Short mmCIF file of C-alpha atoms in Angstrom, two decimals:
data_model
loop_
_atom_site.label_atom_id
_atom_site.label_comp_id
_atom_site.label_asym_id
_atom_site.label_seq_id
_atom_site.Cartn_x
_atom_site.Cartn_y
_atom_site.Cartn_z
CA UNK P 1 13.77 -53.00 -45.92
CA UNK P 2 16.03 -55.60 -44.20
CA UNK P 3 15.55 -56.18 -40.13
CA UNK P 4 18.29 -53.70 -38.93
CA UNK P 5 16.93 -50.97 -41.44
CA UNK P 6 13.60 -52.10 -39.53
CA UNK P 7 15.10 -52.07 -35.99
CA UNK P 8 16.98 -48.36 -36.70
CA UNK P 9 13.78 -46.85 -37.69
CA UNK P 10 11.26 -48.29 -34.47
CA UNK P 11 14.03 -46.61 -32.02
CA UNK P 12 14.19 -43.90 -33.78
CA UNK P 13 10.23 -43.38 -33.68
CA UNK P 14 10.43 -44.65 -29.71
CA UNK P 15 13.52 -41.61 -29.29
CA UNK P 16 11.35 -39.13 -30.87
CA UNK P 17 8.19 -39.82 -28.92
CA UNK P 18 10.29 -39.66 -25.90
CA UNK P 19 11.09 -36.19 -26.81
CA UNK P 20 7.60 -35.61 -27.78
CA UNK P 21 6.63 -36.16 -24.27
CA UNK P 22 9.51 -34.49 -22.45
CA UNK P 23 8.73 -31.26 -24.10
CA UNK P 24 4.67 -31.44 -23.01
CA UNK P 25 5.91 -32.20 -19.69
CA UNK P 26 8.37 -28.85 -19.76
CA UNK P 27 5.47 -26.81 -21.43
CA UNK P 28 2.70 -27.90 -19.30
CA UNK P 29 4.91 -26.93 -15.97
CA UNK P 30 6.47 -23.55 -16.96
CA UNK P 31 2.53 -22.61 -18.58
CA UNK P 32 1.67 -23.70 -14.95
CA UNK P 33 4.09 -21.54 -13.69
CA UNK P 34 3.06 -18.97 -15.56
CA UNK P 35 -0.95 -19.23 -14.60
CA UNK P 36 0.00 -19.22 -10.54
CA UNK P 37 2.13 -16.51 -11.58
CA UNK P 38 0.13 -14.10 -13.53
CA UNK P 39 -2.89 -15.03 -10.56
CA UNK P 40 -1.15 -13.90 -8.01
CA UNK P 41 0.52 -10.51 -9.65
CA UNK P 42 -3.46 -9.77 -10.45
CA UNK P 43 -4.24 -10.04 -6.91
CA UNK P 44 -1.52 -7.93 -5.45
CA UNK P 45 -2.56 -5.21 -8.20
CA UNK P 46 -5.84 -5.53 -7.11
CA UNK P 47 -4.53 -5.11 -3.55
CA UNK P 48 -2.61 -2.23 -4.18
CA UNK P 49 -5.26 -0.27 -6.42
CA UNK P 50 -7.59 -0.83 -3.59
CA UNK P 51 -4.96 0.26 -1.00
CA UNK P 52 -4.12 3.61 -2.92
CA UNK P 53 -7.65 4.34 -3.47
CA UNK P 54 -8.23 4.16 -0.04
CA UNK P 55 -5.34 6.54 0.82
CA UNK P 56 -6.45 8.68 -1.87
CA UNK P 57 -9.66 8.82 -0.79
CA UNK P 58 -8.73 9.67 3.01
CA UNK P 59 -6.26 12.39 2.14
CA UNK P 60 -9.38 14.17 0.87
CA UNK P 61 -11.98 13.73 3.35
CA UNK P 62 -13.18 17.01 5.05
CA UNK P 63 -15.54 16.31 7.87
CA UNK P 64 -18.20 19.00 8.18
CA UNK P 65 -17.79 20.45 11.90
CA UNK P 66 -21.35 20.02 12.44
CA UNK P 67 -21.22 16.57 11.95
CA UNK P 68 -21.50 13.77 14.83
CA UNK P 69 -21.38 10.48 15.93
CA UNK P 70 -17.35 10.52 14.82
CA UNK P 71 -17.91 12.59 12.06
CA UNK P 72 -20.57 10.74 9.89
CA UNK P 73 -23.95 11.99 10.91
CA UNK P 74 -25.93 15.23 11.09
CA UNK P 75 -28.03 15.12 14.30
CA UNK P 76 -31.77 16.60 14.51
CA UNK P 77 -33.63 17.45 17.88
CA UNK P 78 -32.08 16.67 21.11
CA UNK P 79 -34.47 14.41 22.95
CA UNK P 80 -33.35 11.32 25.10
CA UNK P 81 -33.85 8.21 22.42
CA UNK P 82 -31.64 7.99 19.91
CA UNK P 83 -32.71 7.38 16.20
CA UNK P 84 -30.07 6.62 14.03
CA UNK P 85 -31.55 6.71 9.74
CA UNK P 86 -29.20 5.03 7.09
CA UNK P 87 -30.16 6.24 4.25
CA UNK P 88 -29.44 6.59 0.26
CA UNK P 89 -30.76 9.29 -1.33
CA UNK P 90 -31.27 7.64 -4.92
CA UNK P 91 -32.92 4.97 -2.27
CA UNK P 92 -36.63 4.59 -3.86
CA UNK P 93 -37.36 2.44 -0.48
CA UNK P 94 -35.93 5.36 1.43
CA UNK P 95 -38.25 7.60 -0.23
CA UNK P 96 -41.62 5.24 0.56
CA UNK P 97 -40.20 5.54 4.52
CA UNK P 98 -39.84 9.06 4.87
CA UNK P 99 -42.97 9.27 3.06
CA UNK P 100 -44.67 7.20 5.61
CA UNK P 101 -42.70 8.21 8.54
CA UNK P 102 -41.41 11.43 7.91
CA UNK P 103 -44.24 13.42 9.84
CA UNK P 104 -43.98 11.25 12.66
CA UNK P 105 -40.04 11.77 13.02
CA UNK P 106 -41.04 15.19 12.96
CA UNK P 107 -43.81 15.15 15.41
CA UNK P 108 -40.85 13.03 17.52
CA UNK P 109 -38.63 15.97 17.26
CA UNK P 110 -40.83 18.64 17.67
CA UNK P 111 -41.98 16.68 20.95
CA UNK P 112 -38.56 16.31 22.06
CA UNK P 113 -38.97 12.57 22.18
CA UNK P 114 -35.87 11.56 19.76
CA UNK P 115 -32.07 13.01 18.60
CA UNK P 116 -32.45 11.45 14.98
CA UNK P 117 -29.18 11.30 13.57
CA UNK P 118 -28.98 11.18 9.52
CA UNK P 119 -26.29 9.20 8.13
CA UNK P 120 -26.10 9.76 4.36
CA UNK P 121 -24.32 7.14 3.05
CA UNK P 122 -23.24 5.80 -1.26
CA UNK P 123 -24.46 2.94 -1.70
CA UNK P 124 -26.34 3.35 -4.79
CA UNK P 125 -23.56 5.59 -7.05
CA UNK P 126 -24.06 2.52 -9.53
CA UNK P 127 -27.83 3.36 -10.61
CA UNK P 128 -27.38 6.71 -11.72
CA UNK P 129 -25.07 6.18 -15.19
CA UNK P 130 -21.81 7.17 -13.95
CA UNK P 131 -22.43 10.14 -12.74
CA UNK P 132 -22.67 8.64 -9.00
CA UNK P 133 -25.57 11.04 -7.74
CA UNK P 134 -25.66 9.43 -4.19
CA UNK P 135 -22.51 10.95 -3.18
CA UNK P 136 -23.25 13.78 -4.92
CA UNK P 137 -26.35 14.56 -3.04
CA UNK P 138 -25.15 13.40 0.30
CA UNK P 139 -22.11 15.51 -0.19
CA UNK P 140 -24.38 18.70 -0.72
CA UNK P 141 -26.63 17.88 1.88
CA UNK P 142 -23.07 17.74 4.32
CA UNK P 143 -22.68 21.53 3.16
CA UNK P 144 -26.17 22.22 3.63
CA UNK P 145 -25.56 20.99 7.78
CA UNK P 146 -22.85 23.10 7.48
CA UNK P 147 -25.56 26.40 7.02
CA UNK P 148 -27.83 24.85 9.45
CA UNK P 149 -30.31 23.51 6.84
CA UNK P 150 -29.70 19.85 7.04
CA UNK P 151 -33.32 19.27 7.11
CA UNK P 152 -35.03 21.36 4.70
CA UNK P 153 -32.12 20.08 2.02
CA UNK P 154 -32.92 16.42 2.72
CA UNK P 155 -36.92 17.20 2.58
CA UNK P 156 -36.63 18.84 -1.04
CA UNK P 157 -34.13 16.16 -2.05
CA UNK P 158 -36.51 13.47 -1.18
CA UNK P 159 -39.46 15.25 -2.90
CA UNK P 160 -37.15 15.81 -6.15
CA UNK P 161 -36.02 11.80 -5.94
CA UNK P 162 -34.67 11.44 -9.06
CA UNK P 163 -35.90 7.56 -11.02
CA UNK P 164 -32.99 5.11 -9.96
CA UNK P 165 -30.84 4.39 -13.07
CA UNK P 166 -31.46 8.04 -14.65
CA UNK P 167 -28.29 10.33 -14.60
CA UNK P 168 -29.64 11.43 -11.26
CA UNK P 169 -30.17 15.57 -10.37
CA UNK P 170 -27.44 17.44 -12.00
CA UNK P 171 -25.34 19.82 -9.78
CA UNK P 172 -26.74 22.67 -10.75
CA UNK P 173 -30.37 21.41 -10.18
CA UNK P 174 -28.90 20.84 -6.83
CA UNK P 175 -27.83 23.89 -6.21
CA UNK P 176 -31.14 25.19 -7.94
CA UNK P 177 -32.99 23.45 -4.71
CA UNK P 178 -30.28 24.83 -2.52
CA UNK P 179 -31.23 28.68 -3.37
CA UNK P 180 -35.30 27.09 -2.94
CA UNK P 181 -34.26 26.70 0.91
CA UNK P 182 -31.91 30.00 1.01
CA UNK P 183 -29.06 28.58 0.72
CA UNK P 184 -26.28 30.81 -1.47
CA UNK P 185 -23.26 30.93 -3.28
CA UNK P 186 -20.91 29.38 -0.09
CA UNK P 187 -23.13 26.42 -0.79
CA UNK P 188 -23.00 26.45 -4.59
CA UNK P 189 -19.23 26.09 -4.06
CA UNK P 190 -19.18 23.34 -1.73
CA UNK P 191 -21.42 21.53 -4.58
CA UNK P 192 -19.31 22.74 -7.62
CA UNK P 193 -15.99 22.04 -5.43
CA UNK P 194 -17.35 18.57 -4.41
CA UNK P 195 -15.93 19.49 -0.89
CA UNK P 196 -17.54 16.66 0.73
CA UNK P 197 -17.86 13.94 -1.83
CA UNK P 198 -14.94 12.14 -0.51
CA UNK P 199 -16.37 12.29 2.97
CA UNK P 200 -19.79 10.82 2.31
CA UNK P 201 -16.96 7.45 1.24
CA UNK P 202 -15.93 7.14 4.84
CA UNK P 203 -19.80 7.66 6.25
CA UNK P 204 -20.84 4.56 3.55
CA UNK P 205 -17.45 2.97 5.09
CA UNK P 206 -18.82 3.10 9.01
CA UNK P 207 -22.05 1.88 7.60
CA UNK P 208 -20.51 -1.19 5.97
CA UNK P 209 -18.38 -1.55 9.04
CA UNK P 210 -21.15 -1.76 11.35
CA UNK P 211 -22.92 -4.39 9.31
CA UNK P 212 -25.38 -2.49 6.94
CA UNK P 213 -25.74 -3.46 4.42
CA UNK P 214 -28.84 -1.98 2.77
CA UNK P 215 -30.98 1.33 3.07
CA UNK P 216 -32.62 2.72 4.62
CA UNK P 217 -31.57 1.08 8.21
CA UNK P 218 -33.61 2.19 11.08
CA UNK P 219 -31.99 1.81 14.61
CA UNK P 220 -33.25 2.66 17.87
CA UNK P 221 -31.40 3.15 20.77
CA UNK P 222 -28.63 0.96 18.89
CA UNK P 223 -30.73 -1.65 17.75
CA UNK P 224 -31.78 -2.60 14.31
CA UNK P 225 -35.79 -1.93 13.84
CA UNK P 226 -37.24 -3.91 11.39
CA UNK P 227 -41.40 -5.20 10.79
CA UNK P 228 -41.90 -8.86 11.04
CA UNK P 229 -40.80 -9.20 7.10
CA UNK P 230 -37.42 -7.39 7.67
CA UNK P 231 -38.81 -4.36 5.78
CA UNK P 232 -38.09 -0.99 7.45
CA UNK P 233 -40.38 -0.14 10.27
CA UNK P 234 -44.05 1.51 9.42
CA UNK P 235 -44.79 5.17 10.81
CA UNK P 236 -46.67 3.20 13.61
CA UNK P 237 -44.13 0.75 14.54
CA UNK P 238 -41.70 3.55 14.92
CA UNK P 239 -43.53 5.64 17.08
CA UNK P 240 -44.23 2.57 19.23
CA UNK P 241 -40.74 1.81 19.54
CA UNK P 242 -39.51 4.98 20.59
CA UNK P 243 -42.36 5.35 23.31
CA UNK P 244 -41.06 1.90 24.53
CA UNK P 245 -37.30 2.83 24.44
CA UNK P 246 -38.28 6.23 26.11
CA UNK P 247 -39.19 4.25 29.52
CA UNK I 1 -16.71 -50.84 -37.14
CA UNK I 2 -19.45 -48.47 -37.14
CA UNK I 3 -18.44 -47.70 -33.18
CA UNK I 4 -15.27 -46.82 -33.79
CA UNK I 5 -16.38 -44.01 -36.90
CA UNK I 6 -18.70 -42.90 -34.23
CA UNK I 7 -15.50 -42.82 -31.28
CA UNK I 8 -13.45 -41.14 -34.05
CA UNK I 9 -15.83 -38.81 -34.94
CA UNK I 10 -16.16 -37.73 -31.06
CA UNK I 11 -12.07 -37.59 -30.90
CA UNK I 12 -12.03 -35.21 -33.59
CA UNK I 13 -15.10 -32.99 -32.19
CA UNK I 14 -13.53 -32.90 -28.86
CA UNK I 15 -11.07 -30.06 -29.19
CA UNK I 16 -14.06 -28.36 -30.97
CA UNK I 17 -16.73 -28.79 -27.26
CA UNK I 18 -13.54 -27.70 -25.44
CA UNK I 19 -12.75 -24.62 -27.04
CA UNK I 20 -16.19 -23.29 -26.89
CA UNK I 21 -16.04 -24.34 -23.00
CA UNK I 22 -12.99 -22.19 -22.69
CA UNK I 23 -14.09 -19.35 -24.87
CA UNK I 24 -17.57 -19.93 -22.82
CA UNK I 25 -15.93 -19.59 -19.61
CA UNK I 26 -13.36 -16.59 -20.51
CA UNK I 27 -16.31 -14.45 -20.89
CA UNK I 28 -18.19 -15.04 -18.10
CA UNK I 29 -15.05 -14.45 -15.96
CA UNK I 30 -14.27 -11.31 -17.84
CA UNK I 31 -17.78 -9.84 -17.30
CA UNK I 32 -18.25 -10.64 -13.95
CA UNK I 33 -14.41 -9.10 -13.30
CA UNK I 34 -14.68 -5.83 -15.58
CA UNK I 35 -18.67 -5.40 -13.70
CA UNK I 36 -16.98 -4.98 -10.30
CA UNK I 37 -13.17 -3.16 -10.65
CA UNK I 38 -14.25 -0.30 -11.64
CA UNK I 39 -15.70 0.36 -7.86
CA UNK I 40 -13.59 -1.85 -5.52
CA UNK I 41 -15.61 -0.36 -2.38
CA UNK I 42 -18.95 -1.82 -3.67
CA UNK I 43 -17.54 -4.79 -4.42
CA UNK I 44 -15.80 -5.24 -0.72
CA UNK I 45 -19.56 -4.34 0.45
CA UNK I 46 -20.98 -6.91 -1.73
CA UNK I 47 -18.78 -9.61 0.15
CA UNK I 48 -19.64 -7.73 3.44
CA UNK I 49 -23.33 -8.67 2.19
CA UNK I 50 -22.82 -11.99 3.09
CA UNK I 51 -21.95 -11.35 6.46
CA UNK I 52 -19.23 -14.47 6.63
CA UNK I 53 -16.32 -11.99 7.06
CA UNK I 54 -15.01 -9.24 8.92
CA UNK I 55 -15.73 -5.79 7.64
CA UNK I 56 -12.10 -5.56 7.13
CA UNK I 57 -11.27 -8.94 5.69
CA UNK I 58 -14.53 -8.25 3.00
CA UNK I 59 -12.88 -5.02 1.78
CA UNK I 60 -9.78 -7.12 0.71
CA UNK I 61 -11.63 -9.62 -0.90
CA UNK I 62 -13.94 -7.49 -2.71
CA UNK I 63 -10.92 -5.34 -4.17
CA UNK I 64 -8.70 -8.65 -4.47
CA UNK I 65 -11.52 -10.59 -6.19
CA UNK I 66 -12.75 -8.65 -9.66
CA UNK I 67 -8.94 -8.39 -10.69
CA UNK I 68 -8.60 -12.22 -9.94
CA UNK I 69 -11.91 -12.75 -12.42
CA UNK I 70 -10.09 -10.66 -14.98
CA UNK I 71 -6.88 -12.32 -14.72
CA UNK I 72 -8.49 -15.79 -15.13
CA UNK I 73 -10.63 -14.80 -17.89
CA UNK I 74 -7.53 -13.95 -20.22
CA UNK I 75 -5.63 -16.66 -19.16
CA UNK I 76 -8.59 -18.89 -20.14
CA UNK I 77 -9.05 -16.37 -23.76
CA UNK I 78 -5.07 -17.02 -24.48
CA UNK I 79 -5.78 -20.82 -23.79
CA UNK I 80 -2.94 -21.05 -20.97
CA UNK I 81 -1.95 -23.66 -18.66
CA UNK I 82 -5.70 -25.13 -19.77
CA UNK I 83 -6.46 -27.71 -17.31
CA UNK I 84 -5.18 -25.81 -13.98
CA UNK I 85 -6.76 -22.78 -15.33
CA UNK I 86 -9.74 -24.77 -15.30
CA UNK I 87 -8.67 -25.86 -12.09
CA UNK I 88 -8.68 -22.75 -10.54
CA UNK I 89 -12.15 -21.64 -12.34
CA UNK I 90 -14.11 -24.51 -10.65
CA UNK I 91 -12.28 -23.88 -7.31
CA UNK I 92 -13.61 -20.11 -7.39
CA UNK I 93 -17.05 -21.33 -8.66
CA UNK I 94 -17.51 -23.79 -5.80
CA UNK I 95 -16.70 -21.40 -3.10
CA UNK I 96 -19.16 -18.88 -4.75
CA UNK I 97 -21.98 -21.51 -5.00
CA UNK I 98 -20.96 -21.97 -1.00
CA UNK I 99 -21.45 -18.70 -0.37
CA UNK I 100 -24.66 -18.40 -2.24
CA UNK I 101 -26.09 -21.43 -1.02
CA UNK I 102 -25.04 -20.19 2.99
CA UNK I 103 -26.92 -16.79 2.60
CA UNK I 104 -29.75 -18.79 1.45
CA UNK I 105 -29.52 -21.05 4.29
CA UNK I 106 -29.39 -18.38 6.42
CA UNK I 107 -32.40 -16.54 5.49
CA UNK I 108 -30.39 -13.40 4.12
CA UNK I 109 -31.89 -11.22 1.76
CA UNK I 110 -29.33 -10.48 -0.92
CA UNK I 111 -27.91 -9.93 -4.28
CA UNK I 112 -24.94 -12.26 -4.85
CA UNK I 113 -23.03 -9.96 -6.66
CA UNK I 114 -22.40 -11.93 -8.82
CA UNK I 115 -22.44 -10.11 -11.83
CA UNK I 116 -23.00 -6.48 -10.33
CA UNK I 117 -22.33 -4.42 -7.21
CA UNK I 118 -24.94 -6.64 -5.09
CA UNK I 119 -25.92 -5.81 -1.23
CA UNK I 120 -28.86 -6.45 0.43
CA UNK I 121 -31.96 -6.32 -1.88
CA UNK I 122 -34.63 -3.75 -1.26
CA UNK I 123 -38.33 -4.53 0.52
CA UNK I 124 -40.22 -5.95 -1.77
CA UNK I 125 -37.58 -7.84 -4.11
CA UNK I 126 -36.47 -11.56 -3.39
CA UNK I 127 -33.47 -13.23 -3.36
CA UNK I 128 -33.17 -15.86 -6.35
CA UNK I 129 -30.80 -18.31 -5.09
CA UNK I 130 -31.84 -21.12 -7.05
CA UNK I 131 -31.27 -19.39 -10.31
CA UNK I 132 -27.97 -18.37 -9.39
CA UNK I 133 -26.70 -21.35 -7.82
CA UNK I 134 -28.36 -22.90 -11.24
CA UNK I 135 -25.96 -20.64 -13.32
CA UNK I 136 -23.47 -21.17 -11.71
CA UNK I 137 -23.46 -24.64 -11.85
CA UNK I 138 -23.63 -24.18 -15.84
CA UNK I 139 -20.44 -22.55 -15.68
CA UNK I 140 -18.86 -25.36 -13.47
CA UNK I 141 -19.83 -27.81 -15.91
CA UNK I 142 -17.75 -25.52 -18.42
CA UNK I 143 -15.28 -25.94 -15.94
CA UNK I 144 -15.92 -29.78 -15.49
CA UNK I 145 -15.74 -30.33 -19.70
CA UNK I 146 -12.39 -28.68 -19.74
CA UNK I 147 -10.71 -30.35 -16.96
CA UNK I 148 -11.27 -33.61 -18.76
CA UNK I 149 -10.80 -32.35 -22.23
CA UNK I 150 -8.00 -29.38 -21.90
CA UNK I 151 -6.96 -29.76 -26.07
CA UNK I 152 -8.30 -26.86 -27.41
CA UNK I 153 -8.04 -25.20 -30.60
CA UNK I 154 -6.39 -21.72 -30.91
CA UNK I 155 -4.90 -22.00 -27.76
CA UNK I 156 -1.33 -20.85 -26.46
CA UNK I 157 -0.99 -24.65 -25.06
CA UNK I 158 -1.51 -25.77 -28.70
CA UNK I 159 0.84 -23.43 -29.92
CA UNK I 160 3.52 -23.72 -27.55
CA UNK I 161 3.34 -28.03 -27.97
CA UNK I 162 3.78 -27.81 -31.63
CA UNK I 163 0.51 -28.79 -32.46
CA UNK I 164 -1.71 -27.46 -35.23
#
């Protein structure tokens, strides 16, 4: 190979890695491109889903007339404290309070001490396999208000706690527990019909919005009432509290 | 001599770490992503959890967030754009690690959400920041690996620069 054969074929080599390295560059900024791109169109879909679920959802709502505080609670008794209950009914922790405390609310009521106001909110439709029982439940229990047996519903719901992560209480063992505290076929429908369901969203919503975050949430006289630990407030504690915040 | 087998040996096993990294990495993003779409109101109350935004402003996020995971986890399957990908990944991670590590700080009692529908965890269960701040650290160093290394094999990068 003489020197100019030699001298042809290093430029060549020198031309070609030029190329080389022009067309990384070009492919490493359009893939760039492409990444910021195909980010950004995810999170617009993602904003729009949400957006149209949330439309969705509101077009649906039916408030049950019995309902207060705006809509998302069902009040009990009509004394001068007010004791607002957030709770879940696939809640296990829920269950342990009104096991504890339930009497004493009662003995509240009955003594026309406290207005306890039940919000049933969905925060738990993940631990029942799909088949979102919280909502379920809470949307029964709305139809239940509706017929004036708000309480009796929620007492046989809590003694028939289904195990969190099981399918939950199927609707027509809901309904079975209905007809157990008289109520009929209106309320079979409201169940079957899922009337509510898409109401119990917006009660979970107000919850969320008013910084809940977990179940159940105790609050007295609009503040939060917790024992030392942050666990919900014994049968004791609650009574106490009330007395205090009844002067 | 023997140094330089050994340096060549690591060149060629390179793109080998790197792939697994990205493959690695793909599926945790995927998981954590297809865990939380398919209920964008639990996920907007799992941000709400950590009580660092508005009600309003966690709702976006949450919704915003699991399709950004999913997004990110293909693009890091396909083996696109590599190194900003990567980028991106160890962005998000930090900013979740912040997150985590603030709740702690603050005493909150809470699920990160991480790879569920989190909240605030019931009486009786604890928080376990340190593992998840420990996983998560795992998957920055995932991250980390392909930032430096980004040549992977079976990757649209590879593909698109002629490589085989």
């Amino acid at each position: 190979m003489s020197k100019s054969q030699r001298d042809r074929a290093a430029a060549r080599r020198i031309v070609e890695q030029q190329k080389a390295a022009a067309k990384r560059r070009q492919v490493t900024i359009w893939t760039s491109v492409a990444v910021v791109a195909v980010l950004v169109i995810a999170g617009l879909i993602g904003f729009v889903v949400y957006s149209n679920q949330t439309k969705t959802t509101s077009s649906k709502v039916v408030t049950p007339s019995v309902a207060v505080d705006s809509g998302t609670a069902f009040a009990v008794g009509t004394g001068p404290v007010t004791l607002d209950l957030y709770e879940d009914f696939m809640c296990p922790i829920c269950h342990e309070f009104e096991t504890d405390s339930a009497a004493t609310i009662k003995q509240l009521v009955a003594d026309k001490k406290v207005t306890v106001r039940y919000h049933m909110v969905a925060i738990l439709d993940d631990r029942s396999q799909g088949t979102k029982y919280s909502t379920r439940a809470a949307g029964a229990a709305a139809e239940a208000a509706q017929e004036g047996k708000f309480q009796e519903y929620f007492d046989v719901l809590y003694a028939n706690q289904p195990e969190e992560n099981s399918t939950g209480l199927s609707d027509a063992k809901l309904i079975e527990l209905g007809k157990s505290v008289g109520l009929g076929d209106t309320f079979a429908n409201a169940v079957n019909n899922k009337t509510y369901d898409a109401w119990v969203a917006t009660v979970t919503d107000t919850f969320s919005a008013r910084g809940f975050n977990g179940t159940p949430t105790v609050v007295v006289n609009g503040k939060q009432l917790t024992d030392a630990n942050g666990n919900p407030p014994t049968h004791d504690l609650l009574a106490k509290t009330v007395a205090a915040a009844a002067g | 001599m023997e140094t330089r087998q050994l340096s060549a040996r690591m060149t060629a096993a390179w793109p080998w770490v790197s792939t697994l990294a990205r493959l690695g990495l793909a599926a945790v993003f995927l998981t954590a992503g297809l865990l939380k779409v398919d209920d964008l109101a639990a996920s907007g109350r799992a941000v709400n959890a950590y009580r660092l935004f508005s009600y309003d402003t966690a709702k976006v996020i949450g919704a915003v967030q699991p399709f950004l995971e999913i997004a990110l986890g293909l693009l890091l399957l396909i083996g696109l754009a590599v190194r900003l990908s990567a980028a991106i990944a160890a962005l998000l991670l930090v900013i979740f690690i912040a997150g985590i590590v603030s709740a702690w700080a603050r005493g909150l009692q809470i699920d990160c959400g991480c790879f569920s529908k989190g909240g605030d965890l019931a009486a009786g269960r604890s928080a376990e920041y340190g593992r998840e701040v420990l996983r998560d650290v795992g998957f920055l160093i995932l991250a980390g690996i392909l930032l430096v290394k980004p040549r992977t094999r079976f990757s649209l990068d590879g593909l698109l620069m002629g490589e085989r």
